[in-house]
Amino acid sequence: MQKHRLLLAVAAITVVAQADPLPPAARAEVDALLARLQTSGCEFNRNGSWYAGADARAHLLKKLNYLEGKNLVQTAEQFIERGASGSSMSGTPYLVRCAGKLPVQSAQWLKAELQQVRTARAASSPQ
């Protein structure tokens, strides 16, 4: 029994050691998205409760770490779809509510922000 537990522990460590982080360009995009969410002044709804941007960022970073650990994310779009669009526990979509606007699903808000991040990056890149 002890040998079996040791083998399981070694297997678990091996799986964790093989986990790949997001490629640098995708990580930069995700970091930019989370920074925008944190500083937007918008609120983030998760399972019926509204949270400030900083709390939303912290929660989504935990989900990103989980997804990276399972090799389930390689792009910013995958992060949005698999981690930042809804609760993995309840299946309820996350919402973003900005001042003076109706709440929208976080996937919609994050995809629009991602487009702005990419547009800004393209505009600042040397031609």
mmCIF file with all atom_site columns, C-alpha atoms in Angstrom:
data_model
loop_
_atom_site.group_PDB
_atom_site.id
_atom_site.type_symbol
_atom_site.label_atom_id
_atom_site.label_alt_id
_atom_site.label_comp_id
_atom_site.label_asym_id
_atom_site.label_entity_id
_atom_site.label_seq_id
_atom_site.pdbx_PDB_ins_code
_atom_site.Cartn_x
_atom_site.Cartn_y
_atom_site.Cartn_z
_atom_site.occupancy
_atom_site.B_iso_or_equiv
_atom_site.pdbx_formal_charge
_atom_site.auth_seq_id
_atom_site.auth_comp_id
_atom_site.auth_asym_id
_atom_site.auth_atom_id
_atom_site.pdbx_PDB_model_num
ATOM 1   C CA . MET A 1 1   ? 0.000   0.000  0.000   1.00 0.00 ? 1   MET A CA 1
ATOM 2   C CA . GLN A 1 2   ? 2.813   2.400  0.887   1.00 0.00 ? 2   GLN A CA 1
ATOM 3   C CA . LYS A 1 3   ? 4.563   1.661  -2.422  1.00 0.00 ? 3   LYS A CA 1
ATOM 4   C CA . HIS A 1 4   ? 1.309   2.358  -4.280  1.00 0.00 ? 4   HIS A CA 1
ATOM 5   C CA . ARG A 1 5   ? 0.964   5.770  -2.586  1.00 0.00 ? 5   ARG A CA 1
ATOM 6   C CA . LEU A 1 6   ? 4.557   6.616  -3.442  1.00 0.00 ? 6   LEU A CA 1
ATOM 7   C CA . LEU A 1 7   ? 3.973   5.766  -7.102  1.00 0.00 ? 7   LEU A CA 1
ATOM 8   C CA . LEU A 1 8   ? 0.851   7.951  -7.171  1.00 0.00 ? 8   LEU A CA 1
ATOM 9   C CA . ALA A 1 9   ? 2.748   10.842 -5.592  1.00 0.00 ? 9   ALA A CA 1
ATOM 10  C CA . VAL A 1 10  ? 5.574   10.519 -8.133  1.00 0.00 ? 10  VAL A CA 1
ATOM 11  C CA . ALA A 1 11  ? 3.051   10.394 -10.982 1.00 0.00 ? 11  ALA A CA 1
ATOM 12  C CA . ALA A 1 12  ? 1.314   13.524 -9.684  1.00 0.00 ? 12  ALA A CA 1
ATOM 13  C CA . ILE A 1 13  ? 4.616   15.383 -9.415  1.00 0.00 ? 13  ILE A CA 1
ATOM 14  C CA . THR A 1 14  ? 5.540   14.330 -12.940 1.00 0.00 ? 14  THR A CA 1
ATOM 15  C CA . VAL A 1 15  ? 2.242   15.641 -14.314 1.00 0.00 ? 15  VAL A CA 1
ATOM 16  C CA . VAL A 1 16  ? 2.711   18.974 -12.505 1.00 0.00 ? 16  VAL A CA 1
ATOM 17  C CA . ALA A 1 17  ? 6.303   19.230 -13.704 1.00 0.00 ? 17  ALA A CA 1
ATOM 18  C CA . GLN A 1 18  ? 5.149   18.766 -17.307 1.00 0.00 ? 18  GLN A CA 1
ATOM 19  C CA . ALA A 1 19  ? 2.545   21.540 -17.145 1.00 0.00 ? 19  ALA A CA 1
ATOM 20  C CA . ASP A 1 20  ? 3.202   24.273 -19.679 1.00 0.00 ? 20  ASP A CA 1
ATOM 21  C CA . PRO A 1 21  ? 2.562   27.919 -18.892 1.00 0.00 ? 21  PRO A CA 1
ATOM 22  C CA . LEU A 1 22  ? 0.938   30.162 -21.449 1.00 0.00 ? 22  LEU A CA 1
ATOM 23  C CA . PRO A 1 23  ? 3.284   31.201 -24.241 1.00 0.00 ? 23  PRO A CA 1
ATOM 24  C CA . PRO A 1 24  ? 4.747   34.666 -23.499 1.00 0.00 ? 24  PRO A CA 1
ATOM 25  C CA . ALA A 1 25  ? 2.611   36.546 -26.050 1.00 0.00 ? 25  ALA A CA 1
ATOM 26  C CA . ALA A 1 26  ? -0.600  34.952 -24.766 1.00 0.00 ? 26  ALA A CA 1
ATOM 27  C CA . ARG A 1 27  ? 0.427   35.568 -21.151 1.00 0.00 ? 27  ARG A CA 1
ATOM 28  C CA . ALA A 1 28  ? 1.019   39.247 -21.956 1.00 0.00 ? 28  ALA A CA 1
ATOM 29  C CA . GLU A 1 29  ? -2.478  39.470 -23.440 1.00 0.00 ? 29  GLU A CA 1
ATOM 30  C CA . VAL A 1 30  ? -4.089  37.761 -20.440 1.00 0.00 ? 30  VAL A CA 1
ATOM 31  C CA . ASP A 1 31  ? -2.147  39.992 -18.046 1.00 0.00 ? 31  ASP A CA 1
ATOM 32  C CA . ALA A 1 32  ? -3.312  43.048 -19.999 1.00 0.00 ? 32  ALA A CA 1
ATOM 33  C CA . LEU A 1 33  ? -6.929  41.833 -19.871 1.00 0.00 ? 33  LEU A CA 1
ATOM 34  C CA . LEU A 1 34  ? -6.789  41.259 -16.128 1.00 0.00 ? 34  LEU A CA 1
ATOM 35  C CA . ALA A 1 35  ? -5.151  44.649 -15.571 1.00 0.00 ? 35  ALA A CA 1
ATOM 36  C CA . ARG A 1 36  ? -7.903  46.292 -17.610 1.00 0.00 ? 36  ARG A CA 1
ATOM 37  C CA . LEU A 1 37  ? -10.558 44.501 -15.577 1.00 0.00 ? 37  LEU A CA 1
ATOM 38  C CA . GLN A 1 38  ? -8.893  45.521 -12.322 1.00 0.00 ? 38  GLN A CA 1
ATOM 39  C CA . THR A 1 39  ? -8.574  49.199 -13.256 1.00 0.00 ? 39  THR A CA 1
ATOM 40  C CA . SER A 1 40  ? -11.806 49.558 -15.257 1.00 0.00 ? 40  SER A CA 1
ATOM 41  C CA . GLY A 1 41  ? -14.015 50.537 -12.346 1.00 0.00 ? 41  GLY A CA 1
ATOM 42  C CA . CYS A 1 42  ? -16.364 47.789 -13.499 1.00 0.00 ? 42  CYS A CA 1
ATOM 43  C CA . GLU A 1 43  ? -17.747 45.103 -11.227 1.00 0.00 ? 43  GLU A CA 1
ATOM 44  C CA . PHE A 1 44  ? -17.543 41.374 -11.793 1.00 0.00 ? 44  PHE A CA 1
ATOM 45  C CA . ASN A 1 45  ? -20.392 39.007 -10.970 1.00 0.00 ? 45  ASN A CA 1
ATOM 46  C CA . ARG A 1 46  ? -19.550 35.501 -9.910  1.00 0.00 ? 46  ARG A CA 1
ATOM 47  C CA . ASN A 1 47  ? -22.304 33.164 -8.721  1.00 0.00 ? 47  ASN A CA 1
ATOM 48  C CA . GLY A 1 48  ? -24.694 35.994 -7.889  1.00 0.00 ? 48  GLY A CA 1
ATOM 49  C CA . SER A 1 49  ? -22.286 38.302 -6.029  1.00 0.00 ? 49  SER A CA 1
ATOM 50  C CA . TRP A 1 50  ? -20.615 41.435 -7.357  1.00 0.00 ? 50  TRP A CA 1
ATOM 51  C CA . TYR A 1 51  ? -16.877 41.933 -6.827  1.00 0.00 ? 51  TYR A CA 1
ATOM 52  C CA . ALA A 1 52  ? -14.448 44.772 -7.452  1.00 0.00 ? 52  ALA A CA 1
ATOM 53  C CA . GLY A 1 53  ? -11.981 44.426 -10.309 1.00 0.00 ? 53  GLY A CA 1
ATOM 54  C CA . ALA A 1 54  ? -9.079  43.529 -8.016  1.00 0.00 ? 54  ALA A CA 1
ATOM 55  C CA . ASP A 1 55  ? -11.029 40.624 -6.522  1.00 0.00 ? 55  ASP A CA 1
ATOM 56  C CA . ALA A 1 56  ? -12.075 39.472 -9.986  1.00 0.00 ? 56  ALA A CA 1
ATOM 57  C CA . ARG A 1 57  ? -8.462  39.582 -11.157 1.00 0.00 ? 57  ARG A CA 1
ATOM 58  C CA . ALA A 1 58  ? -7.311  37.499 -8.180  1.00 0.00 ? 58  ALA A CA 1
ATOM 59  C CA . HIS A 1 59  ? -10.024 34.908 -8.823  1.00 0.00 ? 59  HIS A CA 1
ATOM 60  C CA . LEU A 1 60  ? -9.275  34.682 -12.535 1.00 0.00 ? 60  LEU A CA 1
ATOM 61  C CA . LEU A 1 61  ? -5.543  34.316 -11.863 1.00 0.00 ? 61  LEU A CA 1
ATOM 62  C CA . LYS A 1 62  ? -6.333  31.267 -9.734  1.00 0.00 ? 62  LYS A CA 1
ATOM 63  C CA . LYS A 1 63  ? -8.349  29.828 -12.595 1.00 0.00 ? 63  LYS A CA 1
ATOM 64  C CA . LEU A 1 64  ? -5.517  30.583 -15.019 1.00 0.00 ? 64  LEU A CA 1
ATOM 65  C CA . ASN A 1 65  ? -3.028  28.783 -12.775 1.00 0.00 ? 65  ASN A CA 1
ATOM 66  C CA . TYR A 1 66  ? -5.341  25.767 -12.648 1.00 0.00 ? 66  TYR A CA 1
ATOM 67  C CA . LEU A 1 67  ? -5.775  25.707 -16.431 1.00 0.00 ? 67  LEU A CA 1
ATOM 68  C CA . GLU A 1 68  ? -2.030  26.050 -16.999 1.00 0.00 ? 68  GLU A CA 1
ATOM 69  C CA . GLY A 1 69  ? -1.407  23.214 -14.563 1.00 0.00 ? 69  GLY A CA 1
ATOM 70  C CA . LYS A 1 70  ? -3.705  20.985 -16.609 1.00 0.00 ? 70  LYS A CA 1
ATOM 71  C CA . ASN A 1 71  ? -2.293  22.169 -19.974 1.00 0.00 ? 71  ASN A CA 1
ATOM 72  C CA . LEU A 1 72  ? -5.759  23.398 -20.945 1.00 0.00 ? 72  LEU A CA 1
ATOM 73  C CA . VAL A 1 73  ? -4.865  26.868 -22.162 1.00 0.00 ? 73  VAL A CA 1
ATOM 74  C CA . GLN A 1 74  ? -2.445  28.164 -24.786 1.00 0.00 ? 74  GLN A CA 1
ATOM 75  C CA . THR A 1 75  ? -4.154  31.366 -25.977 1.00 0.00 ? 75  THR A CA 1
ATOM 76  C CA . ALA A 1 76  ? -5.981  34.340 -24.512 1.00 0.00 ? 76  ALA A CA 1
ATOM 77  C CA . GLU A 1 77  ? -9.163  33.132 -26.239 1.00 0.00 ? 77  GLU A CA 1
ATOM 78  C CA . GLN A 1 78  ? -8.869  29.739 -24.543 1.00 0.00 ? 78  GLN A CA 1
ATOM 79  C CA . PHE A 1 79  ? -8.430  31.468 -21.198 1.00 0.00 ? 79  PHE A CA 1
ATOM 80  C CA . ILE A 1 80  ? -11.591 33.492 -21.790 1.00 0.00 ? 80  ILE A CA 1
ATOM 81  C CA . GLU A 1 81  ? -13.580 30.449 -22.923 1.00 0.00 ? 81  GLU A CA 1
ATOM 82  C CA . ARG A 1 82  ? -12.320 27.927 -20.384 1.00 0.00 ? 82  ARG A CA 1
ATOM 83  C CA . GLY A 1 83  ? -11.702 30.042 -17.311 1.00 0.00 ? 83  GLY A CA 1
ATOM 84  C CA . ALA A 1 84  ? -13.004 33.580 -17.459 1.00 0.00 ? 84  ALA A CA 1
ATOM 85  C CA . SER A 1 85  ? -16.486 33.157 -18.891 1.00 0.00 ? 85  SER A CA 1
ATOM 86  C CA . GLY A 1 86  ? -18.273 31.266 -16.158 1.00 0.00 ? 86  GLY A CA 1
ATOM 87  C CA . SER A 1 87  ? -18.241 29.328 -12.945 1.00 0.00 ? 87  SER A CA 1
ATOM 88  C CA . SER A 1 88  ? -16.794 25.857 -13.223 1.00 0.00 ? 88  SER A CA 1
ATOM 89  C CA . MET A 1 89  ? -18.815 24.939 -10.115 1.00 0.00 ? 89  MET A CA 1
ATOM 90  C CA . SER A 1 90  ? -22.296 26.196 -11.044 1.00 0.00 ? 90  SER A CA 1
ATOM 91  C CA . GLY A 1 91  ? -21.976 26.721 -14.801 1.00 0.00 ? 91  GLY A CA 1
ATOM 92  C CA . THR A 1 92  ? -23.356 30.236 -14.361 1.00 0.00 ? 92  THR A CA 1
ATOM 93  C CA . PRO A 1 93  ? -21.855 32.801 -16.747 1.00 0.00 ? 93  PRO A CA 1
ATOM 94  C CA . TYR A 1 94  ? -19.777 35.564 -15.194 1.00 0.00 ? 94  TYR A CA 1
ATOM 95  C CA . LEU A 1 95  ? -20.977 39.121 -15.788 1.00 0.00 ? 95  LEU A CA 1
ATOM 96  C CA . VAL A 1 96  ? -19.247 42.495 -16.003 1.00 0.00 ? 96  VAL A CA 1
ATOM 97  C CA . ARG A 1 97  ? -21.133 45.660 -15.043 1.00 0.00 ? 97  ARG A CA 1
ATOM 98  C CA . CYS A 1 98  ? -19.638 49.052 -15.824 1.00 0.00 ? 98  CYS A CA 1
ATOM 99  C CA . ALA A 1 99  ? -21.024 52.394 -14.658 1.00 0.00 ? 99  ALA A CA 1
ATOM 100 C CA . GLY A 1 100 ? -24.125 53.454 -16.554 1.00 0.00 ? 100 GLY A CA 1
ATOM 101 C CA . LYS A 1 101 ? -24.306 50.245 -18.598 1.00 0.00 ? 101 LYS A CA 1
ATOM 102 C CA . LEU A 1 102 ? -26.223 47.016 -18.339 1.00 0.00 ? 102 LEU A CA 1
ATOM 103 C CA . PRO A 1 103 ? -24.242 43.930 -17.291 1.00 0.00 ? 103 PRO A CA 1
ATOM 104 C CA . VAL A 1 104 ? -22.763 41.838 -20.108 1.00 0.00 ? 104 VAL A CA 1
ATOM 105 C CA . GLN A 1 105 ? -21.338 38.354 -20.038 1.00 0.00 ? 105 GLN A CA 1
ATOM 106 C CA . SER A 1 106 ? -17.665 38.444 -19.152 1.00 0.00 ? 106 SER A CA 1
ATOM 107 C CA . ALA A 1 107 ? -16.728 36.568 -22.325 1.00 0.00 ? 107 ALA A CA 1
ATOM 108 C CA . GLN A 1 108 ? -18.199 39.386 -24.428 1.00 0.00 ? 108 GLN A CA 1
ATOM 109 C CA . TRP A 1 109 ? -16.485 42.089 -22.346 1.00 0.00 ? 109 TRP A CA 1
ATOM 110 C CA . LEU A 1 110 ? -13.112 40.311 -22.301 1.00 0.00 ? 110 LEU A CA 1
ATOM 111 C CA . LYS A 1 111 ? -13.165 39.568 -26.045 1.00 0.00 ? 111 LYS A CA 1
ATOM 112 C CA . ALA A 1 112 ? -13.844 43.249 -26.769 1.00 0.00 ? 112 ALA A CA 1
ATOM 113 C CA . GLU A 1 113 ? -10.994 44.247 -24.453 1.00 0.00 ? 113 GLU A CA 1
ATOM 114 C CA . LEU A 1 114 ? -8.700  41.687 -26.081 1.00 0.00 ? 114 LEU A CA 1
ATOM 115 C CA . GLN A 1 115 ? -9.403  43.259 -29.453 1.00 0.00 ? 115 GLN A CA 1
ATOM 116 C CA . GLN A 1 116 ? -8.455  46.665 -28.023 1.00 0.00 ? 116 GLN A CA 1
ATOM 117 C CA . VAL A 1 117 ? -5.257  45.225 -26.520 1.00 0.00 ? 117 VAL A CA 1
ATOM 118 C CA . ARG A 1 118 ? -4.297  43.759 -29.890 1.00 0.00 ? 118 ARG A CA 1
ATOM 119 C CA . THR A 1 119 ? -5.181  46.937 -31.778 1.00 0.00 ? 119 THR A CA 1
ATOM 120 C CA . ALA A 1 120 ? -3.068  49.027 -29.395 1.00 0.00 ? 120 ALA A CA 1
ATOM 121 C CA . ARG A 1 121 ? -0.165  46.591 -29.674 1.00 0.00 ? 121 ARG A CA 1
ATOM 122 C CA . ALA A 1 122 ? -0.337  46.632 -33.489 1.00 0.00 ? 122 ALA A CA 1
ATOM 123 C CA . ALA A 1 123 ? -0.442  50.433 -33.528 1.00 0.00 ? 123 ALA A CA 1
ATOM 124 C CA . SER A 1 124 ? 2.657   50.660 -31.341 1.00 0.00 ? 124 SER A CA 1
ATOM 125 C CA . SER A 1 125 ? 4.653   48.021 -33.228 1.00 0.00 ? 125 SER A CA 1
ATOM 126 C CA . PRO A 1 126 ? 7.301   49.255 -35.645 1.00 0.00 ? 126 PRO A CA 1
ATOM 127 C CA . GLN A 1 127 ? 6.123   48.874 -39.217 1.00 0.00 ? 127 GLN A CA 1
#
